[in-house]
XYZ file of C-alpha atoms in Angstrom:
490
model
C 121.395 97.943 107.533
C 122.117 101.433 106.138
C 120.794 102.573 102.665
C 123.582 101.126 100.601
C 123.493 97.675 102.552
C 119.572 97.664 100.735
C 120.652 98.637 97.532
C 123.202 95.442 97.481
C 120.443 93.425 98.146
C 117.534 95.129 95.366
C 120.582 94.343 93.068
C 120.981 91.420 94.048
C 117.207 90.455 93.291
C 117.331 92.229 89.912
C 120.146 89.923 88.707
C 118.998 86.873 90.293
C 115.817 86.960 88.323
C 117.625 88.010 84.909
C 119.708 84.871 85.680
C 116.456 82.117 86.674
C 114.361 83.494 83.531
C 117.069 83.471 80.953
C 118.311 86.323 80.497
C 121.505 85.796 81.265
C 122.411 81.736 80.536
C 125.061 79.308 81.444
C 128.601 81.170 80.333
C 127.561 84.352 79.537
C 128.725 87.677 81.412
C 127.211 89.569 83.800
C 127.476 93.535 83.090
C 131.345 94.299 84.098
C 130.536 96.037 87.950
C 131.401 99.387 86.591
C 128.558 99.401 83.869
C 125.917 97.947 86.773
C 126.942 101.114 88.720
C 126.222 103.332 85.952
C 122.852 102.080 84.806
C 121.832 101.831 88.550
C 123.223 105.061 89.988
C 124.690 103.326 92.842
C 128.769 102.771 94.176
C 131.255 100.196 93.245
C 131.016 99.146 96.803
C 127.005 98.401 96.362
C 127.224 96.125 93.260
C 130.384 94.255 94.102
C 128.784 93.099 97.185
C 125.461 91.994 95.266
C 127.828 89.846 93.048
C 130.204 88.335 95.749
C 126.336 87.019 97.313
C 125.500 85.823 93.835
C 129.111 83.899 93.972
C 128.133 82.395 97.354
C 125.027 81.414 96.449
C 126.151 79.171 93.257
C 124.917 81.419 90.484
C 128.054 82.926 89.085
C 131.965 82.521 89.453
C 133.970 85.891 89.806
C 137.408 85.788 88.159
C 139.600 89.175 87.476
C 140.506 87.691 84.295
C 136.813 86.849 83.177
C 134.770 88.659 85.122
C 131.137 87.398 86.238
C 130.295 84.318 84.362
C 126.855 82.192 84.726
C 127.459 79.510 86.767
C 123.838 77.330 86.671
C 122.742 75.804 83.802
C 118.930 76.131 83.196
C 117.204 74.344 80.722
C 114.308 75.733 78.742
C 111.742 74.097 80.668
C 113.449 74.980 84.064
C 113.846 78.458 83.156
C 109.742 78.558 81.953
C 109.212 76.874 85.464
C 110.787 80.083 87.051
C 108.636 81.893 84.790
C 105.385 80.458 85.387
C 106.385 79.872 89.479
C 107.164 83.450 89.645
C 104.175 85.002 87.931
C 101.189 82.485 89.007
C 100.976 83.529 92.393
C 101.356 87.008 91.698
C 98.102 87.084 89.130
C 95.908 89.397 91.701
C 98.757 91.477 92.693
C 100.063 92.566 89.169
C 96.321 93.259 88.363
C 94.995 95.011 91.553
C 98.647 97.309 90.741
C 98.048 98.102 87.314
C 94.185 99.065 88.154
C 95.267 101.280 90.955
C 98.323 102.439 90.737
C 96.838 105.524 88.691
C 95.094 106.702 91.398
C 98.123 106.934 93.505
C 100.444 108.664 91.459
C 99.126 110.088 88.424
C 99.434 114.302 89.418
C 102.769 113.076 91.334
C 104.031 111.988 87.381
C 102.780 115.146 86.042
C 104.066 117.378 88.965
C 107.769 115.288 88.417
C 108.170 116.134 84.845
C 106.881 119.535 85.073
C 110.244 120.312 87.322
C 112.496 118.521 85.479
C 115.538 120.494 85.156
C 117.071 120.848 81.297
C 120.331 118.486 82.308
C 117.764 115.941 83.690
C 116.052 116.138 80.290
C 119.395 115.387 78.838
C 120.206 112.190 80.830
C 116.495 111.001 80.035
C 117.015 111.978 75.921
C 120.406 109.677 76.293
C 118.792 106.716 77.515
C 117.653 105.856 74.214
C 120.197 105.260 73.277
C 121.142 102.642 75.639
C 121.744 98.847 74.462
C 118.601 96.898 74.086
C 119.177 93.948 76.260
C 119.575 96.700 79.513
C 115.547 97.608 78.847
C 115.043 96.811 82.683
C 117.704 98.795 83.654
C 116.748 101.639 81.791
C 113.518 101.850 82.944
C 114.677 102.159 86.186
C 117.097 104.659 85.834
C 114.272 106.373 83.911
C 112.115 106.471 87.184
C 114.979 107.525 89.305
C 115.426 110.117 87.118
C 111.530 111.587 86.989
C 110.861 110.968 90.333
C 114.126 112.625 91.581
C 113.093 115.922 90.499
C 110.339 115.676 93.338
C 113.257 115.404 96.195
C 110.824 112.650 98.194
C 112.923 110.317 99.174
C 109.749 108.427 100.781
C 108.379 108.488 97.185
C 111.571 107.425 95.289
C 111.915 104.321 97.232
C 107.974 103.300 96.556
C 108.461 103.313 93.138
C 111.767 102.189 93.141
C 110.252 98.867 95.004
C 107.085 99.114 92.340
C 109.548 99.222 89.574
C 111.642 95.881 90.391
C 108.379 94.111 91.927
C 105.739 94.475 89.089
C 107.819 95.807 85.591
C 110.826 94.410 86.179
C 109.849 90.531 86.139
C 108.165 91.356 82.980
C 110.615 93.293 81.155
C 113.011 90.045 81.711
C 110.935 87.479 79.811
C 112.936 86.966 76.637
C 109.560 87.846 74.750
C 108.282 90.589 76.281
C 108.081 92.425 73.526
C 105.498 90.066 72.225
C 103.234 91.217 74.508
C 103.950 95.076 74.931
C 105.004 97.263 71.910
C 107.119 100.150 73.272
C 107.797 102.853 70.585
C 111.446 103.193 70.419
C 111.726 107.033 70.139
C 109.125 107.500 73.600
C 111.494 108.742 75.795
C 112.430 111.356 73.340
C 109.024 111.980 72.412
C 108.269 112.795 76.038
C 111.205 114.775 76.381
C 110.329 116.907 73.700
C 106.935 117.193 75.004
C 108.177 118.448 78.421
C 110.597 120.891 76.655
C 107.422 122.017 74.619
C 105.029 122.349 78.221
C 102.716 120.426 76.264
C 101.569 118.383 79.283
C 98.067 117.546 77.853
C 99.851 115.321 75.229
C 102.549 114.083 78.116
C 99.448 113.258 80.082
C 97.790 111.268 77.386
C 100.974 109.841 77.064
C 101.527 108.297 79.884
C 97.539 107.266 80.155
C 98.421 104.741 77.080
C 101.411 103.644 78.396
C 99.438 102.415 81.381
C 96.619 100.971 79.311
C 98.750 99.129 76.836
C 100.840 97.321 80.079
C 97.076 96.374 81.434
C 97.017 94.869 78.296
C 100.079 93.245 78.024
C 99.830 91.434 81.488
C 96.294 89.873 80.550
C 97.729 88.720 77.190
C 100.971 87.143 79.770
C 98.651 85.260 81.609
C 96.278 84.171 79.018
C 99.227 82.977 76.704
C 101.928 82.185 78.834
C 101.080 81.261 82.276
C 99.997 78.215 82.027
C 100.426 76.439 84.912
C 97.246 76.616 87.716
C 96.593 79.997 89.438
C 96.720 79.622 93.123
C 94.055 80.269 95.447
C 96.610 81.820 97.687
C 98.086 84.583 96.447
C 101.164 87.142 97.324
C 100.397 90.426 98.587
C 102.488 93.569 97.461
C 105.063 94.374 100.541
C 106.186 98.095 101.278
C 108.257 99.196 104.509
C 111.069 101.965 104.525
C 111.896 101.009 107.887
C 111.888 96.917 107.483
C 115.780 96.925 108.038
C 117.256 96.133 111.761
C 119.123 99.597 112.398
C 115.267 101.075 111.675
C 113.392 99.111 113.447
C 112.759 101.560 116.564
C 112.088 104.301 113.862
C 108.659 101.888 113.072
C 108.346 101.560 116.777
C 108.032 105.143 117.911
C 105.566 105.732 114.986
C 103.146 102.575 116.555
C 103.709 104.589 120.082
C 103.278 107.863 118.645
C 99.945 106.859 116.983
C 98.825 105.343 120.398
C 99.696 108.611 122.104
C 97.581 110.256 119.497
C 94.772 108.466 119.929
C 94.819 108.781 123.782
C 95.890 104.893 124.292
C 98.213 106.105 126.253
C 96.868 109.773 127.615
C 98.783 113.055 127.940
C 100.772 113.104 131.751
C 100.204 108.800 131.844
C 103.222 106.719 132.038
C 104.138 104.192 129.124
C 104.452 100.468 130.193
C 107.573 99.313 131.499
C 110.340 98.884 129.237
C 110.817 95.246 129.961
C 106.824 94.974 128.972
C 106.890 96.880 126.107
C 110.110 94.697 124.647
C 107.859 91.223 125.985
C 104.720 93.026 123.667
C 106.669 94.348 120.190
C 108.918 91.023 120.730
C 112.140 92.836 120.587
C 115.089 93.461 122.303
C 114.986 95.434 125.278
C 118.385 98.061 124.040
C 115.780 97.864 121.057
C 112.871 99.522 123.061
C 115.734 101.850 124.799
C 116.764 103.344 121.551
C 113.079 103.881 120.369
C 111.927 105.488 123.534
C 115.447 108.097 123.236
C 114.284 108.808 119.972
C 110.063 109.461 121.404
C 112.245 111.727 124.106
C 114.025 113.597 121.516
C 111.130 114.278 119.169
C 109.367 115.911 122.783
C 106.550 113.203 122.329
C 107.612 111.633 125.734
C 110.289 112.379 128.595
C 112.054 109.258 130.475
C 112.570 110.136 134.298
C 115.107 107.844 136.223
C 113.820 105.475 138.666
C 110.000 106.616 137.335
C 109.326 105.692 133.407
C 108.645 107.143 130.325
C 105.452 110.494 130.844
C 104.016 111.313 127.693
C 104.113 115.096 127.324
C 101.044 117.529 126.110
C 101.175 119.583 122.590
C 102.134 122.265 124.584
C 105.502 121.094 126.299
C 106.643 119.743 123.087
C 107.336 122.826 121.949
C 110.248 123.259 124.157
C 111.076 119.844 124.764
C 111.794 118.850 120.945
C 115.504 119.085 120.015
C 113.973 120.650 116.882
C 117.573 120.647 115.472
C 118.374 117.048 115.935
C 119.478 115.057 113.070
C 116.737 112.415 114.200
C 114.346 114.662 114.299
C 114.877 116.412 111.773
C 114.914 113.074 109.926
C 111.409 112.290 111.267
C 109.973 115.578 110.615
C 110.986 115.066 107.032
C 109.629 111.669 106.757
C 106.100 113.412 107.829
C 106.802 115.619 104.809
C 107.403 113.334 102.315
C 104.465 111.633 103.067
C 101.994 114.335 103.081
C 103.316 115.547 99.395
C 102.326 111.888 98.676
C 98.797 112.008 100.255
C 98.390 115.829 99.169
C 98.638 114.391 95.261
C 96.178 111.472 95.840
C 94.183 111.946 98.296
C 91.332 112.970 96.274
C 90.897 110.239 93.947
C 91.770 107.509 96.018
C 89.168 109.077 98.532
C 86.641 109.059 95.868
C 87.442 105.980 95.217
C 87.178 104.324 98.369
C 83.788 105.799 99.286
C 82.260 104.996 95.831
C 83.468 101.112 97.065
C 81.626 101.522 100.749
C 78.770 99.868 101.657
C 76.418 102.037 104.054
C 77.695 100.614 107.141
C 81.098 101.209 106.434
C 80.252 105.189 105.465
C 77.931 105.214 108.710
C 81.178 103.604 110.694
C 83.313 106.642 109.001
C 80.732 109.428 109.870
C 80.797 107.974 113.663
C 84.539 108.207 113.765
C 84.741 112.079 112.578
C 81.263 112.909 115.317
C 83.833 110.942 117.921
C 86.743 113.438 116.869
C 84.357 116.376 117.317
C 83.128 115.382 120.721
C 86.670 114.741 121.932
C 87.308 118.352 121.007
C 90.658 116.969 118.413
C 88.643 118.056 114.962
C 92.871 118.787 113.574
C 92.864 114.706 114.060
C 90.249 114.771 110.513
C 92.815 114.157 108.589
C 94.556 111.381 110.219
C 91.074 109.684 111.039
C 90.384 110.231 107.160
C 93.196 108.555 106.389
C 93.187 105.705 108.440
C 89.743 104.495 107.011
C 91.497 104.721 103.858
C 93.566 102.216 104.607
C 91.188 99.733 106.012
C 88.703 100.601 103.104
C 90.582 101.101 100.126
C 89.385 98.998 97.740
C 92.905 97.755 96.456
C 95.651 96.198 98.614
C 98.176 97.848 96.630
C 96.708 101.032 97.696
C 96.124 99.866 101.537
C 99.663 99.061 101.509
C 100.909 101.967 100.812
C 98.803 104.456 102.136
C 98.944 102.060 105.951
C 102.990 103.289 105.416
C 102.141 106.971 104.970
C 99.579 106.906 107.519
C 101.973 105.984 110.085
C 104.301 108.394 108.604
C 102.383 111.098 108.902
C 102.732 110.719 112.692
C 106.250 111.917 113.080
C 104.272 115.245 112.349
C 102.726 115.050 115.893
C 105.286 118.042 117.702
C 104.175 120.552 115.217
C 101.221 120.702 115.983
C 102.653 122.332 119.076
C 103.669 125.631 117.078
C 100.352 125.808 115.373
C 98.394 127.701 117.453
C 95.880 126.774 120.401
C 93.483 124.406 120.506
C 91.006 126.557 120.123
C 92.317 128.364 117.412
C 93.188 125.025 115.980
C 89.911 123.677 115.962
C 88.447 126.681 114.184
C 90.093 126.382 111.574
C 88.916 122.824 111.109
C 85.494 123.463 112.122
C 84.073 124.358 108.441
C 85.791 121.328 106.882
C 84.351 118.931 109.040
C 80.866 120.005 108.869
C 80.910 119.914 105.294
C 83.189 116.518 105.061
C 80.166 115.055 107.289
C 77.680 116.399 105.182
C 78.784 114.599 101.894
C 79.402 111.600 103.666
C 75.256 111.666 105.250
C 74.818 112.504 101.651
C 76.929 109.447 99.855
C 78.509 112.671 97.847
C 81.733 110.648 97.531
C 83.415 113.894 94.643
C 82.393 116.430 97.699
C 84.125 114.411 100.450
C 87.290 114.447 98.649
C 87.737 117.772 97.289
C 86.822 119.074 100.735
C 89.861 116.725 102.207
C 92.055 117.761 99.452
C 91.787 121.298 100.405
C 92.123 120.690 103.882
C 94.929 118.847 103.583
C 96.598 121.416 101.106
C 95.797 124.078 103.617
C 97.191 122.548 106.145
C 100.551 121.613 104.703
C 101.185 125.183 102.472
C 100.771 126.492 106.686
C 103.658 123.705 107.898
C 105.369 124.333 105.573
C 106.785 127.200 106.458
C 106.747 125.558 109.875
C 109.074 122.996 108.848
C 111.368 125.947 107.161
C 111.788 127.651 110.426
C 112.560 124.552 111.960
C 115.503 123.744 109.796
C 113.849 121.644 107.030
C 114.622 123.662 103.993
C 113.521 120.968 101.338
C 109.778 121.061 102.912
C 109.509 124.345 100.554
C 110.370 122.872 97.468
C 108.426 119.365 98.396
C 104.922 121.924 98.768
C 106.120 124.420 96.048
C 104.138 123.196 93.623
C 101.590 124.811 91.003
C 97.992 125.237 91.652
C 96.264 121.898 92.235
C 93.518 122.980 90.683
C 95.625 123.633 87.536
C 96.428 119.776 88.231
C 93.211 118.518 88.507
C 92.058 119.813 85.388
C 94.520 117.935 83.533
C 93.505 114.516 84.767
């Protein structure tokens, strides 16, 4: 399933809902296709096929002569069932979102509208003065917009999948403005602000926009959900590579991070491929493409009649078709995720520590003394990271950080341009000694700033790295303005 074969189906979702809470009722018209494409920035192609699946499905009838018409007929109390079946098992999930989401990506917001171009700040000035009833829309194409500006693609498509799962259910009620008063003239007010680099006031902006929607969602669920909470509740659900024609993308990164972690040790042999389709439960062409892509990337090398020999850092460097579309694609994805962990990893960090117990930091400070004795002190980032996303204390945050983690493994070859290991671990020598310190000390503020810089260090270094290599947009993804300067604002 390619990128636009998703999009059909996130429309598809969008207008579903709209339709099952009333939005649109029995007779009325669906946005003609060519107005869907323009509030959604997507191709005719896209939205027609959303619609023909909503014409399958029994919700609408498609006519040249009158278009998309409503096709079920809810009644008020069926369309407040939707409501309240939609929302009640979703209770924790909105909340633990709206709590944490801050954390995540408040510097990313800031660092988006601070490279706004002036045409972008056009487009967002003329969504004002869109109709009313598309409020949904527009806030989507408002996040596209922001967010676009950053060129993560990784990024665009987490908030793009935050958007539809947590704002745009609410934004549908009928009455949501009952709950949430939005200042009409806010997008232009931000604008202006941007124009005016007055990003204290854009900052404190967006900081009440986030406090009145906590507010909002506890009055929805005091007022209007009515019906018992379940005990069992839905998780948020994040995967860039959930669809089929990815799947071995998702694959090499689970073999990668074994490789990493000496599961499977430098010069070893990987399973067979018939085992390794019996343990992933997949096809065995499946396992074939993923282990071509491992071989391309220089990670591993298949050898007829033999197996699959994972290769050291050091014969990476030649064996990596560093100019491969996949791998270029990979070594991309590992960039897009460290500009996301780069922006957050500091207060989610603090965050997470300040929520440990003292076996849990103890369990932490024996994982970084086992990276030290291993002699693999660059692996203090991914080991930092992956007790992030086993202690975060939010599983909207453990969601998305488990994605980024794995990520973040596609970044494996480079460290075979680096430099030795030697000179490799000198470099991360002074971090970890004082990254074990704070944690010995429960200095949760010290811990993170120290990871922060080490992580910023690293990636202003691959960077240039990634240039060389081919990936141009890895500059403008780590071309971004003091952190410090950052910091200060939040």
């Amino acid at each position: 399933m390619d990128k636009e074969s998703e999009l059909q189906y996130i429309i598809y979702d969008i207008l579903k809902m709209q339709i099952e809470f009333g939005t649109y009722r029995y007779g009325n018209t669906l946005p003609r296709i060519e107005d869907t494409c323009d509030l959604l920035l997507v191709s005719v192609y896209t939205v027609r096929k959303a619609y023909y699946r909503l014409q399958r499905e029994g919700y609408i009838t498609l006519t040249k002569k009158g278009g998309s018409k409503i096709k079920v007929n809810y009644s008020e109390q069926e369309i407040d069932q939707n409501i309240q079946s939609y929302f009640a098992p979703r209770k924790k999930m909105f909340f633990d979102f709206i709590r944490t989401m801050p954390y995540l990506i408040e510097k990313l917001e800031m660092l988006a509208w601070k490279k706004l171009s002036s045409e972008t700040l056009d487009k967002l000035d003329m969504l004002i003065t869109k109709n009313r009833a598309y409020t949904s829309y527009i806030i989507l194409h408002y996040t596209e917009l922001i967010y676009g500006s950053l060129g993560n693609e990784s990024l665009s498509h987490l908030m793009r999948n935050t958007i539809i799962t947590f704002l745009f259910p609410f934004y549908n009620l009928q009455d949501w403005s009952h709950y949430l008063f939005m200042k009409p003239d806010i997008t232009s007010t931000r604008v202006q602000l941007c124009r005016e680099k007055q990003w204290d006031k854009l900052h404190e902006s967006w900081i009440d926009q986030t406090k009145q929607y906590l507010c909002a969602i506890t009055s929805l669920y005091e007022n209007r959900i009515t019906i018992p909470i379940p005990d069992e509740q839905l998780t948020f659900s994040w995967n860039p590579h959930r669809n089929s024609s990815q799947i071995c993308y998702s694959l090499a990164l689970d073999f990668c991070e074994l490789i990493v972690n000496d599961h499977y040790p430098v010069e070893t042999f990987l399973p067979s491929i018939e085992k390794l389709a019996a343990e992933k439960n997949v096809s065995v062409s499946t396992i074939r493409r993923t282990l071509a892509l491992l071989n391309t990337t220089g990670i591993t090398k298949s050898i007829n009649g033999v197996g699959t020999k994972v290769l050291s850092v050091e014969q990476m460097k030649t064996s990596c078709k560093w100019t491969d579309r996949k791998v270029q694609k990979c070594l991309l994805e590992f960039a897009f995720s460290m500009q996301i962990f780069v922006f957050s990893c500091r207060e989610i960090a603090e965050l997470t520590i300040n929520s440990m117990n003292q076996d849990e930091v103890n369990e932490c400070i024996k994982g970084l003394e086992t990276i030290k004795k291993i002699n693999k002190l660059d692996l203090i980032t991914s080991y930092s990271f992956s007790f992030l996303t086993v202690y975060a204390p939010s599983s909207f945050l453990r969601t998305v950080y488990s994605i980024l983690y794995g990520q973040s493994f596609w970044g494996y070859p480079l460290q075979s341009k680096i430099g030795t290991r030697e000179s490799i671990n000198a470099s991360y020598l002074a971090y970890y000694e004082k990254m074990i310190c704070c944690l010995k000390s429960l200095d949760a503020s010290g811990f993170a700033a120290y990871l922060e810089e080490l992580l910023l260090t690293r990636m202003r270094a691959i960077s240039s790295i990634l240039a060389d290599v081919g990936i141009t947009e890895a500059e403008s993804l780590f071309n971004f303005p003091c952190i410090e300067d950052t910091n200060d604002k939040m």
